[in-house]
Amino acid sequence: MRQVENFIRGEFVAARDGKRFDKVSPVTGEVIASIAEAGRSDVNEAVLAAKAALQGEWSTFTTNQRVEMLYEVADEITRRFEDFVEAEMADTGQPSHVMRHVFIPRGAANFKIFADTIKNVPTESFMLDTPDGAGALNYGVRTPKGVIGVISPWNAPFMLMTWKVGPALACGNTVVVKPSEETPLTSVLLGEVMNKVGVPKGVYNVVNGFGPDSAGAFLTEHKDVDAITFTGETRTGTAIMKAAAEGTRDVSFEMGGKNAGIVFADCDFDKAIEGISRSSFLNSGQVCLGTERVYVERPIFDKFVAALKEKAEAVNYGKPTDEGVNYGPLISKEHQNKVLSYYQKAVEDGATVVTGGGVPEVPEALKDGNWIQPTIWTGLSDDAAVVREEIFGPCCHIRPFDTEEEVIGLANNTDYGLATTIWTKDLPRAHRMAAKIDVGICWVNSWFLRDLRTAFGGTKQSGIGREGGVHSLEFYTELRNVCVKL
């Protein structure tokens, strides 16, 4: 069985107290690895290693040297592409094509995009008039924030972890990563890459474990962690924010969503169906940007429901490497039970189950996996649990609407504000709506299309701050003003 250790100061080390936990395959329910669970002393060692590295060789690197090293990291990930694909499939159970075409390439790209950003983004400068006429020059200098605690999620673990580690290292910080206990493999594998390309010891560290009373809490509570970046559910973000209040440390959060998809009668129907099916069912619905509320203009409502039903029923279950498989399991039994409980709530609240609603028939070898059917409902009120609360599963409720003003109100009637997707050929209308819907990102006639230079984040309970391009630099650096009297 695979033994997975913590990665501290450039070495793979077991927990000092010997504690371990099992990594279970989402596909088969079998134990596939034994993971070292970091205790408080292990986390302390990792944070101290990161703090020491800030004053060591890493601090002497010029911006260009950091840029070159991050390119080497990306190139080594690409060289070991199959290793990362295999590890991510083992962790998540999601199909090979998703790993090969989305999650692993983006993980490598995250290092290059932020290397390019830090190299090419200028700081501000101003000339100031002074009474003696000589003037003064003011200019900005960006300095690293320090030790960054990185708490990463399980739904796209490598992509979302490197989305934070890339800019943190580009800006000269050091990191301690706490991956989800469900998906530790690629974070630890990245340690091998860091050693291979010569990243100084202590710059990148990984501590495995859980949240409360485990590595997650120990990391966020540590006084020498200068800032915390987190992607995950809103409840966990609230707990982290309380911990970060001690020492008034910076936080960057990307949290839950209850995203709306809006489909007008004038849309390109086939493209809208393809887009909503992806946004509702990709990664078995375990996407923070996914669509769980769909609003369809009344003239095409029945046609749309029928077409999306066909898409939901066309999925192929199976092992990630099996030919033709396009749909994987949920991450854990706990999460499967949570999603199934919402399926039951929908029925209790009077939903019409268009399709799905339970556990599918799968081959005998997969019966202990965390399988669940893509599910579509209609007929629920706007205050029903499955319409109000984030489920994080392959499901959506579809409701008709009649006017632009009505659907804007429906889309904004949520505690969250992460994303929306609008399908229409009327671009002036799309622009009007994009300005009125309270979200961090609004797609028009597309979904999951990302320019990594642009701002990414949420409003309301979906997050704090923005990531991407120069916006990431605002979090990962301190901007110092220098005033020089001439």
Tab-separated table of C-alpha atoms in Angstrom:
chain	number	residue	atom	x	y	z
A	1	MET	CA	0.000	0.000	0.000
A	2	ARG	CA	1.177	3.506	-0.810
A	3	GLN	CA	2.624	5.378	2.200
A	4	VAL	CA	2.153	9.147	2.025
A	5	GLU	CA	4.097	11.341	4.441
A	6	ASN	CA	4.185	15.024	5.269
A	7	PHE	CA	6.669	17.170	3.349
A	8	ILE	CA	8.641	19.462	5.631
A	9	ARG	CA	11.907	21.251	4.955
A	10	GLY	CA	12.395	19.320	1.727
A	11	GLU	CA	11.966	15.894	3.341
A	12	PHE	CA	9.162	13.354	3.489
A	13	VAL	CA	8.524	12.687	7.153
A	14	ALA	CA	6.014	10.689	9.180
A	15	ALA	CA	4.037	12.338	11.963
A	16	ARG	CA	6.001	12.500	15.197
A	17	ASP	CA	3.257	10.715	17.111
A	18	GLY	CA	2.913	8.081	14.393
A	19	LYS	CA	-0.749	8.863	13.640
A	20	ARG	CA	-2.031	7.887	10.207
A	21	PHE	CA	-5.345	7.699	8.394
A	22	ASP	CA	-6.616	5.759	5.408
A	23	LYS	CA	-7.183	7.171	1.952
A	24	VAL	CA	-10.208	5.419	0.433
A	25	SER	CA	-10.883	5.168	-3.300
A	26	PRO	CA	-14.095	7.001	-4.261
A	27	VAL	CA	-14.470	4.520	-7.127
A	28	THR	CA	-14.336	1.194	-5.280
A	29	GLY	CA	-14.373	1.992	-1.560
A	30	GLU	CA	-11.025	0.247	-1.122
A	31	VAL	CA	-8.199	1.652	1.016
A	32	ILE	CA	-5.489	2.734	-1.423
A	33	ALA	CA	-3.001	4.646	0.769
A	34	SER	CA	-1.936	5.321	4.334
A	35	ILE	CA	-1.493	9.026	5.103
A	36	ALA	CA	0.593	10.580	7.889
A	37	GLU	CA	-1.598	12.853	10.005
A	38	ALA	CA	0.348	15.914	11.122
A	39	GLY	CA	0.014	16.834	14.773
A	40	ARG	CA	0.555	20.235	16.339
A	41	SER	CA	4.317	19.689	16.620
A	42	ASP	CA	4.557	18.662	12.944
A	43	VAL	CA	2.660	21.764	11.840
A	44	ASN	CA	4.853	23.889	14.068
A	45	GLU	CA	7.959	22.385	12.452
A	46	ALA	CA	6.572	23.116	8.980
A	47	VAL	CA	5.741	26.728	9.843
A	48	LEU	CA	9.173	27.283	11.395
A	49	ALA	CA	10.790	25.757	8.295
A	50	ALA	CA	8.836	28.168	6.110
A	51	LYS	CA	9.734	31.097	8.358
A	52	ALA	CA	13.436	30.198	8.291
A	53	ALA	CA	13.367	29.857	4.505
A	54	LEU	CA	12.173	33.455	4.232
A	55	GLN	CA	15.517	34.546	5.672
A	56	GLY	CA	17.636	31.992	3.812
A	57	GLU	CA	18.646	31.364	0.210
A	58	TRP	CA	15.114	32.057	-1.048
A	59	SER	CA	15.346	35.662	0.140
A	60	THR	CA	18.364	36.254	-2.132
A	61	PHE	CA	16.518	35.212	-5.289
A	62	THR	CA	15.816	38.048	-7.692
A	63	THR	CA	12.431	38.283	-9.360
A	64	ASN	CA	13.905	36.837	-12.549
A	65	GLN	CA	15.412	33.912	-10.638
A	66	ARG	CA	12.050	33.119	-9.050
A	67	VAL	CA	10.402	33.364	-12.464
A	68	GLU	CA	12.907	30.934	-13.958
A	69	MET	CA	12.416	28.481	-11.104
A	70	LEU	CA	8.633	28.558	-11.384
A	71	TYR	CA	8.943	27.816	-15.096
A	72	GLU	CA	11.119	24.850	-14.175
A	73	VAL	CA	8.440	23.678	-11.716
A	74	ALA	CA	5.803	23.869	-14.462
A	75	ASP	CA	8.033	22.036	-16.930
A	76	GLU	CA	8.762	19.267	-14.414
A	77	ILE	CA	5.029	18.849	-13.741
A	78	THR	CA	4.569	18.459	-17.483
A	79	ARG	CA	7.427	15.954	-17.662
A	80	ARG	CA	5.745	13.940	-14.895
A	81	PHE	CA	2.288	14.499	-16.347
A	82	GLU	CA	1.242	10.839	-16.114
A	83	ASP	CA	2.218	10.674	-12.434
A	84	PHE	CA	0.027	13.657	-11.621
A	85	VAL	CA	-2.870	12.318	-13.704
A	86	GLU	CA	-2.679	8.965	-11.918
A	87	ALA	CA	-2.495	10.555	-8.462
A	88	GLU	CA	-5.411	12.911	-9.144
A	89	MET	CA	-7.557	10.102	-10.531
A	90	ALA	CA	-6.779	7.966	-7.476
A	91	ASP	CA	-7.738	10.823	-5.168
A	92	THR	CA	-10.925	11.991	-6.894
A	93	GLY	CA	-12.112	9.086	-9.047
A	94	GLN	CA	-12.900	11.500	-11.879
A	95	PRO	CA	-12.416	10.470	-15.535
A	96	SER	CA	-9.027	10.539	-17.193
A	97	HIS	CA	-10.038	13.082	-19.834
A	98	VAL	CA	-10.954	15.655	-17.153
A	99	MET	CA	-7.539	15.245	-15.542
A	100	ARG	CA	-5.676	15.352	-18.857
A	101	HIS	CA	-7.456	18.278	-20.446
A	102	VAL	CA	-8.394	20.483	-17.486
A	103	PHE	CA	-7.057	19.948	-13.987
A	104	ILE	CA	-3.419	18.878	-14.471
A	105	PRO	CA	-2.599	21.260	-17.362
A	106	ARG	CA	-4.101	24.142	-15.360
A	107	GLY	CA	-1.994	23.130	-12.374
A	108	ALA	CA	1.184	23.545	-14.414
A	109	ALA	CA	-0.108	26.730	-16.061
A	110	ASN	CA	-0.699	28.349	-12.668
A	111	PHE	CA	3.052	28.556	-12.088
A	112	LYS	CA	3.774	30.103	-15.475
A	113	ILE	CA	0.956	32.655	-15.463
A	114	PHE	CA	1.988	34.090	-12.103
A	115	ALA	CA	5.666	33.994	-13.007
A	116	ASP	CA	4.801	36.127	-16.021
A	117	THR	CA	2.610	38.400	-13.916
A	118	ILE	CA	5.214	39.213	-11.271
A	119	LYS	CA	7.806	39.877	-13.975
A	120	ASN	CA	5.676	42.244	-16.009
A	121	VAL	CA	3.477	44.185	-13.587
A	122	PRO	CA	4.912	47.572	-12.602
A	123	THR	CA	4.401	49.392	-9.330
A	124	GLU	CA	3.225	52.993	-9.107
A	125	SER	CA	5.351	56.113	-8.922
A	126	PHE	CA	4.523	59.817	-8.453
A	127	MET	CA	6.422	63.066	-8.493
A	128	LEU	CA	5.434	65.364	-5.624
A	129	ASP	CA	5.905	69.147	-5.625
A	130	THR	CA	7.587	70.457	-2.470
A	131	PRO	CA	7.798	74.050	-1.082
A	132	ASP	CA	11.502	74.343	-1.911
A	133	GLY	CA	10.877	73.461	-5.522
A	134	ALA	CA	13.163	70.429	-5.480
A	135	GLY	CA	10.351	67.884	-5.424
A	136	ALA	CA	10.115	64.355	-4.129
A	137	LEU	CA	9.783	60.963	-5.772
A	138	ASN	CA	7.319	58.427	-4.398
A	139	TYR	CA	7.413	54.852	-5.640
A	140	GLY	CA	5.992	51.487	-4.591
A	141	VAL	CA	7.955	48.393	-3.658
A	142	ARG	CA	6.295	44.992	-3.333
A	143	THR	CA	7.659	42.732	-0.599
A	144	PRO	CA	6.603	39.179	0.323
A	145	LYS	CA	3.860	38.894	2.925
A	146	GLY	CA	5.635	36.035	4.706
A	147	VAL	CA	4.484	32.520	5.571
A	148	ILE	CA	1.242	31.705	3.763
A	149	GLY	CA	-1.088	29.007	5.058
A	150	VAL	CA	-2.767	27.339	2.076
A	151	ILE	CA	-5.950	25.373	2.805
A	152	SER	CA	-7.014	23.658	-0.404
A	153	PRO	CA	-10.172	21.695	-1.295
A	154	TRP	CA	-10.865	18.206	-2.601
A	155	ASN	CA	-12.928	18.881	-5.716
A	156	ALA	CA	-10.088	20.002	-8.041
A	157	PRO	CA	-7.197	19.556	-5.614
A	158	PHE	CA	-4.108	20.090	-7.760
A	159	MET	CA	-5.498	22.948	-9.837
A	160	LEU	CA	-6.844	24.874	-6.853
A	161	MET	CA	-3.802	24.266	-4.656
A	162	THR	CA	-1.368	25.529	-7.314
A	163	TRP	CA	-3.712	28.481	-7.978
A	164	LYS	CA	-2.540	29.655	-4.542
A	165	VAL	CA	0.990	28.279	-4.343
A	166	GLY	CA	1.949	29.718	-7.756
A	167	PRO	CA	1.377	33.398	-6.919
A	168	ALA	CA	2.592	32.962	-3.340
A	169	LEU	CA	5.990	31.715	-4.509
A	170	ALA	CA	6.139	34.158	-7.420
A	171	CYS	CA	5.903	36.965	-4.863
A	172	GLY	CA	8.715	35.499	-2.731
A	173	ASN	CA	6.620	34.007	0.071
A	174	THR	CA	6.928	30.547	1.577
A	175	VAL	CA	3.980	28.201	2.041
A	176	VAL	CA	2.580	25.503	4.266
A	177	VAL	CA	-0.105	23.591	2.388
A	178	LYS	CA	-2.863	21.648	4.127
A	179	PRO	CA	-4.618	19.666	1.395
A	180	SER	CA	-7.982	18.087	2.003
A	181	GLU	CA	-7.744	14.801	3.858
A	182	GLU	CA	-9.667	13.322	0.922
A	183	THR	CA	-7.098	14.330	-1.717
A	184	PRO	CA	-3.506	14.501	-0.402
A	185	LEU	CA	-1.609	12.784	-3.211
A	186	THR	CA	-0.785	15.565	-5.691
A	187	SER	CA	0.241	18.083	-3.018
A	188	VAL	CA	2.834	15.654	-1.696
A	189	LEU	CA	3.894	14.659	-5.220
A	190	LEU	CA	4.578	18.334	-5.919
A	191	GLY	CA	7.189	18.159	-3.146
A	192	GLU	CA	9.185	15.788	-5.352
A	193	VAL	CA	9.023	18.350	-8.154
A	194	MET	CA	10.185	21.147	-5.843
A	195	ASN	CA	13.212	19.091	-4.785
A	196	LYS	CA	13.991	18.077	-8.355
A	197	VAL	CA	14.227	21.646	-9.658
A	198	GLY	CA	16.088	22.959	-6.599
A	199	VAL	CA	13.489	25.034	-4.767
A	200	PRO	CA	15.206	25.829	-1.429
A	201	LYS	CA	14.185	23.631	1.478
A	202	GLY	CA	11.353	25.020	3.560
A	203	VAL	CA	9.859	27.155	0.787
A	204	TYR	CA	7.165	24.542	0.084
A	205	ASN	CA	5.776	22.369	2.879
A	206	VAL	CA	2.788	20.015	3.156
A	207	VAL	CA	1.006	18.873	6.319
A	208	ASN	CA	-1.724	16.262	5.993
A	209	GLY	CA	-4.716	15.917	8.242
A	210	PHE	CA	-8.199	17.090	9.011
A	211	GLY	CA	-9.745	20.411	10.081
A	212	PRO	CA	-10.824	20.859	13.728
A	213	ASP	CA	-8.322	19.559	16.291
A	214	SER	CA	-5.991	18.543	13.483
A	215	ALA	CA	-3.585	20.000	10.940
A	216	GLY	CA	-6.053	22.547	9.551
A	217	ALA	CA	-6.763	24.158	12.905
A	218	PHE	CA	-3.137	23.939	14.011
A	219	LEU	CA	-2.035	25.761	10.851
A	220	THR	CA	-4.628	28.537	10.881
A	221	GLU	CA	-4.088	29.179	14.601
A	222	HIS	CA	-0.283	29.373	14.348
A	223	LYS	CA	0.988	32.821	15.243
A	224	ASP	CA	3.801	32.701	12.671
A	225	VAL	CA	1.455	32.193	9.730
A	226	ASP	CA	1.193	35.675	8.229
A	227	ALA	CA	-1.798	35.126	5.931
A	228	ILE	CA	-4.274	32.370	5.091
A	229	THR	CA	-5.798	31.535	1.735
A	230	PHE	CA	-8.680	29.095	1.619
A	231	THR	CA	-11.033	27.482	-0.877
A	232	GLY	CA	-13.912	25.458	0.523
A	233	GLU	CA	-17.287	25.627	2.176
A	234	THR	CA	-18.502	28.782	3.889
A	235	ARG	CA	-18.824	27.186	7.339
A	236	THR	CA	-15.130	26.254	7.346
A	237	GLY	CA	-14.215	29.731	6.093
A	238	THR	CA	-16.040	31.258	9.049
A	239	ALA	CA	-13.976	29.143	11.473
A	240	ILE	CA	-10.740	30.108	9.719
A	241	MET	CA	-11.672	33.788	9.827
A	242	LYS	CA	-12.136	33.568	13.591
A	243	ALA	CA	-8.691	31.991	13.932
A	244	ALA	CA	-7.132	34.643	11.667
A	245	ALA	CA	-8.570	37.404	13.853
A	246	GLU	CA	-5.866	36.527	16.382
A	247	GLY	CA	-2.988	38.647	15.138
A	248	THR	CA	-5.241	40.410	12.585
A	249	ARG	CA	-3.876	38.301	9.746
A	250	ASP	CA	-4.966	38.653	6.143
A	251	VAL	CA	-7.354	36.149	4.575
A	252	SER	CA	-8.394	35.344	1.029
A	253	PHE	CA	-11.467	33.132	0.730
A	254	GLU	CA	-13.264	31.489	-2.177
A	255	MET	CA	-16.217	29.674	-0.675
A	256	GLY	CA	-19.649	28.307	-1.479
A	257	GLY	CA	-22.039	29.118	-4.257
A	258	LYS	CA	-25.628	28.542	-5.333
A	259	ASN	CA	-25.129	29.648	-8.883
A	260	ALA	CA	-27.850	30.503	-11.362
A	261	GLY	CA	-27.937	29.563	-15.019
A	262	ILE	CA	-30.233	31.814	-17.090
A	263	VAL	CA	-31.501	30.646	-20.474
A	264	PHE	CA	-33.458	32.957	-22.771
A	265	ALA	CA	-35.705	31.752	-25.587
A	266	ASP	CA	-33.444	33.371	-28.197
A	267	CYS	CA	-30.383	31.361	-27.130
A	268	ASP	CA	-28.465	28.954	-29.324
A	269	PHE	CA	-30.441	26.036	-27.906
A	270	ASP	CA	-27.907	23.252	-28.492
A	271	LYS	CA	-25.067	25.295	-27.049
A	272	ALA	CA	-27.153	26.251	-24.023
A	273	ILE	CA	-28.030	22.610	-23.347
A	274	GLU	CA	-24.388	21.598	-23.682
A	275	GLY	CA	-23.284	24.457	-21.421
A	276	ILE	CA	-25.838	23.856	-18.666
A	277	SER	CA	-25.238	20.103	-18.712
A	278	ARG	CA	-21.526	20.754	-18.171
A	279	SER	CA	-22.087	23.372	-15.475
A	280	SER	CA	-24.514	21.105	-13.612
A	281	PHE	CA	-22.876	17.690	-13.997
A	282	LEU	CA	-19.125	18.129	-14.666
A	283	ASN	CA	-16.946	16.582	-11.958
A	284	SER	CA	-20.143	14.964	-10.631
A	285	GLY	CA	-21.399	18.431	-9.726
A	286	GLN	CA	-18.516	19.034	-7.355
A	287	VAL	CA	-17.580	22.430	-8.789
A	288	CYS	CA	-17.907	25.651	-6.822
A	289	LEU	CA	-18.870	27.425	-10.067
A	290	GLY	CA	-21.466	24.799	-10.944
A	291	THR	CA	-25.110	25.543	-11.737
A	292	GLU	CA	-27.690	24.224	-9.261
A	293	ARG	CA	-30.439	26.740	-10.127
A	294	VAL	CA	-31.558	26.957	-13.755
A	295	TYR	CA	-34.034	29.593	-14.950
A	296	VAL	CA	-35.452	29.068	-18.435
A	297	GLU	CA	-37.648	31.524	-20.343
A	298	ARG	CA	-41.153	30.037	-20.504
A	299	PRO	CA	-41.531	29.521	-24.312
A	300	ILE	CA	-38.695	26.947	-24.336
A	301	PHE	CA	-39.080	25.585	-20.787
A	302	ASP	CA	-40.562	22.163	-21.593
A	303	LYS	CA	-38.211	21.622	-24.527
A	304	PHE	CA	-35.220	22.561	-22.388
A	305	VAL	CA	-36.187	20.239	-19.509
A	306	ALA	CA	-36.587	17.315	-21.900
A	307	ALA	CA	-33.240	17.964	-23.599
A	308	LEU	CA	-31.330	18.329	-20.330
A	309	LYS	CA	-32.934	15.086	-19.128
A	310	GLU	CA	-31.429	13.314	-22.138
A	311	LYS	CA	-28.005	14.694	-21.276
A	312	ALA	CA	-28.267	13.611	-17.633
A	313	GLU	CA	-29.257	10.103	-18.626
A	314	ALA	CA	-26.425	9.746	-21.155
A	315	VAL	CA	-23.591	9.595	-18.603
A	316	ASN	CA	-21.291	6.569	-18.524
A	317	TYR	CA	-20.221	5.356	-15.083
A	318	GLY	CA	-16.944	3.523	-14.555
A	319	LYS	CA	-13.311	3.591	-13.532
A	320	PRO	CA	-11.433	6.753	-14.548
A	321	THR	CA	-9.314	4.904	-17.103
A	322	ASP	CA	-12.151	2.927	-18.714
A	323	GLU	CA	-12.917	3.726	-22.336
A	324	GLY	CA	-15.915	6.021	-22.779
A	325	VAL	CA	-16.336	6.882	-19.097
A	326	ASN	CA	-17.420	10.507	-18.668
A	327	TYR	CA	-18.723	10.554	-15.118
A	328	GLY	CA	-17.116	9.729	-11.771
A	329	PRO	CA	-18.213	9.204	-8.170
A	330	LEU	CA	-18.593	11.672	-5.357
A	331	ILE	CA	-15.534	12.156	-3.194
A	332	SER	CA	-16.624	10.248	-0.072
A	333	LYS	CA	-19.392	8.254	1.585
A	334	GLU	CA	-20.038	11.230	3.852
A	335	HIS	CA	-20.580	13.500	0.885
A	336	GLN	CA	-22.665	10.902	-0.934
A	337	ASN	CA	-24.952	10.683	2.095
A	338	LYS	CA	-25.202	14.478	2.234
A	339	VAL	CA	-26.212	14.761	-1.424
A	340	LEU	CA	-28.679	11.875	-1.097
A	341	SER	CA	-30.250	13.627	1.890
A	342	TYR	CA	-30.957	16.633	-0.365
A	343	TYR	CA	-32.411	14.312	-2.995
A	344	GLN	CA	-34.798	13.081	-0.308
A	345	LYS	CA	-35.606	16.638	0.857
A	346	ALA	CA	-36.559	17.578	-2.685
A	347	VAL	CA	-39.089	14.747	-2.836
A	348	GLU	CA	-40.455	15.630	0.603
A	349	ASP	CA	-40.897	19.247	-0.495
A	350	GLY	CA	-42.958	18.149	-3.488
A	351	ALA	CA	-40.450	18.259	-6.357
A	352	THR	CA	-41.117	16.609	-9.670
A	353	VAL	CA	-38.111	14.341	-10.201
A	354	VAL	CA	-37.430	14.646	-13.911
A	355	THR	CA	-34.599	12.120	-13.753
A	356	GLY	CA	-32.228	10.562	-11.250
A	357	GLY	CA	-32.734	10.932	-7.537
A	358	GLY	CA	-30.706	8.016	-6.251
A	359	VAL	CA	-27.773	5.648	-6.662
A	360	PRO	CA	-27.221	4.115	-10.123
A	361	GLU	CA	-26.630	0.500	-11.022
A	362	VAL	CA	-22.891	-0.053	-11.453
A	363	PRO	CA	-20.714	-3.154	-11.945
A	364	GLU	CA	-20.144	-5.316	-8.881
A	365	ALA	CA	-16.523	-4.127	-8.514
A	366	LEU	CA	-17.757	-0.524	-8.117
A	367	LYS	CA	-20.706	-1.071	-5.771
A	368	ASP	CA	-18.810	0.193	-2.714
A	369	GLY	CA	-17.904	3.438	-4.510
A	370	ASN	CA	-19.666	6.748	-3.948
A	371	TRP	CA	-21.892	6.731	-7.020
A	372	ILE	CA	-24.892	8.975	-7.497
A	373	GLN	CA	-27.246	9.812	-10.349
A	374	PRO	CA	-27.349	13.193	-12.065
A	375	THR	CA	-30.682	14.611	-10.955
A	376	ILE	CA	-33.100	17.248	-12.253
A	377	TRP	CA	-36.103	18.661	-10.431
A	378	THR	CA	-38.905	21.027	-11.310
A	379	GLY	CA	-41.896	22.372	-9.416
A	380	LEU	CA	-40.315	23.596	-6.177
A	381	SER	CA	-40.867	26.937	-4.465
A	382	ASP	CA	-38.034	29.432	-4.262
A	383	ASP	CA	-37.588	28.774	-0.533
A	384	ALA	CA	-37.148	24.995	-0.845
A	385	ALA	CA	-33.926	23.629	0.669
A	386	VAL	CA	-32.508	22.360	-2.622
A	387	VAL	CA	-33.104	25.770	-4.194
A	388	ARG	CA	-31.582	27.758	-1.301
A	389	GLU	CA	-28.694	25.617	-0.039
A	390	GLU	CA	-25.481	24.534	-1.748
A	391	ILE	CA	-25.602	20.793	-2.407
A	392	PHE	CA	-22.334	20.333	-4.314
A	393	GLY	CA	-23.658	17.437	-6.315
A	394	PRO	CA	-24.774	16.665	-9.903
A	395	CYS	CA	-28.210	18.220	-9.669
A	396	CYS	CA	-30.262	21.255	-10.575
A	397	HIS	CA	-33.744	22.668	-10.170
A	398	ILE	CA	-35.271	24.192	-13.315
A	399	ARG	CA	-37.849	26.981	-13.050
A	400	PRO	CA	-39.550	29.037	-15.776
A	401	PHE	CA	-39.435	32.847	-15.931
A	402	ASP	CA	-41.180	35.487	-18.024
A	403	THR	CA	-39.204	38.748	-17.844
A	404	GLU	CA	-35.668	39.999	-17.572
A	405	GLU	CA	-36.438	41.863	-14.344
A	406	GLU	CA	-37.998	38.762	-12.792
A	407	VAL	CA	-35.035	36.521	-13.495
A	408	ILE	CA	-32.521	39.071	-12.184
A	409	GLY	CA	-34.433	39.061	-8.908
A	410	LEU	CA	-34.477	35.263	-8.833
A	411	ALA	CA	-30.760	34.997	-9.552
A	412	ASN	CA	-29.920	37.466	-6.768
A	413	ASN	CA	-32.235	35.798	-4.243
A	414	THR	CA	-29.450	33.868	-2.515
A	415	ASP	CA	-26.952	34.239	0.303
A	416	TYR	CA	-24.179	33.491	-2.165
A	417	GLY	CA	-22.647	35.412	-5.047
A	418	LEU	CA	-20.009	33.412	-6.885
A	419	ALA	CA	-21.004	32.927	-10.524
A	420	THR	CA	-23.746	32.932	-13.116
A	421	THR	CA	-24.035	31.955	-16.758
A	422	ILE	CA	-26.399	33.660	-19.229
A	423	TRP	CA	-27.450	32.160	-22.552
A	424	THR	CA	-28.849	34.634	-25.097
A	425	LYS	CA	-28.124	36.069	-28.552
A	426	ASP	CA	-29.157	39.537	-27.336
A	427	LEU	CA	-25.781	40.874	-26.217
A	428	PRO	CA	-27.028	44.301	-25.039
A	429	ARG	CA	-29.371	42.415	-22.712
A	430	ALA	CA	-26.505	40.203	-21.546
A	431	HIS	CA	-24.417	43.274	-20.723
A	432	ARG	CA	-27.313	44.839	-18.786
A	433	MET	CA	-27.847	41.697	-16.773
A	434	ALA	CA	-24.166	41.124	-16.068
A	435	ALA	CA	-24.065	44.530	-14.385
A	436	LYS	CA	-27.078	43.726	-12.193
A	437	ILE	CA	-26.426	40.161	-11.025
A	438	ASP	CA	-24.475	40.145	-7.770
A	439	VAL	CA	-21.674	37.677	-8.505
A	440	GLY	CA	-17.911	37.595	-8.891
A	441	ILE	CA	-17.952	36.179	-12.417
A	442	CYS	CA	-20.652	36.235	-15.076
A	443	TRP	CA	-20.337	34.101	-18.195
A	444	VAL	CA	-22.277	34.887	-21.348
A	445	ASN	CA	-22.821	31.971	-23.754
A	446	SER	CA	-20.076	29.998	-22.043
A	447	TRP	CA	-19.090	28.428	-18.749
A	448	PHE	CA	-15.766	27.619	-17.044
A	449	LEU	CA	-13.892	29.737	-19.581
A	450	ARG	CA	-11.124	31.450	-17.644
A	451	ASP	CA	-8.510	34.057	-18.490
A	452	LEU	CA	-6.160	33.694	-15.525
A	453	ARG	CA	-5.208	37.370	-15.710
A	454	THR	CA	-8.697	38.427	-14.637
A	455	ALA	CA	-10.214	38.813	-11.175
A	456	PHE	CA	-11.796	35.748	-9.607
A	457	GLY	CA	-13.774	35.599	-6.367
A	458	GLY	CA	-17.220	35.922	-4.883
A	459	THR	CA	-19.591	38.333	-3.178
A	460	LYS	CA	-21.739	37.855	-0.059
A	461	GLN	CA	-21.031	34.448	1.526
A	462	SER	CA	-19.045	33.259	-1.484
A	463	GLY	CA	-15.777	34.822	-0.474
A	464	ILE	CA	-13.442	37.641	0.455
A	465	GLY	CA	-10.938	39.171	-1.932
A	466	ARG	CA	-9.980	38.452	-5.522
A	467	GLU	CA	-7.449	36.096	-7.102
A	468	GLY	CA	-5.964	36.085	-10.584
A	469	GLY	CA	-3.337	38.170	-12.349
A	470	VAL	CA	-2.416	41.386	-10.555
A	471	HIS	CA	-5.274	40.850	-8.097
A	472	SER	CA	-3.384	37.942	-6.536
A	473	LEU	CA	-0.384	40.195	-6.007
A	474	GLU	CA	-2.498	42.426	-3.781
A	475	PHE	CA	-2.923	39.555	-1.348
A	476	TYR	CA	0.506	37.901	-1.552
A	477	THR	CA	2.593	41.070	-1.187
A	478	GLU	CA	2.861	44.108	1.036
A	479	LEU	CA	3.028	47.315	-0.988
A	480	ARG	CA	5.510	49.686	0.615
A	481	ASN	CA	5.724	53.347	-0.345
A	482	VAL	CA	9.176	54.939	-0.568
A	483	CYS	CA	9.353	58.738	-0.524
A	484	VAL	CA	12.680	60.258	-1.668
A	485	LYS	CA	13.272	63.983	-1.205
A	486	LEU	CA	15.177	65.354	-4.178
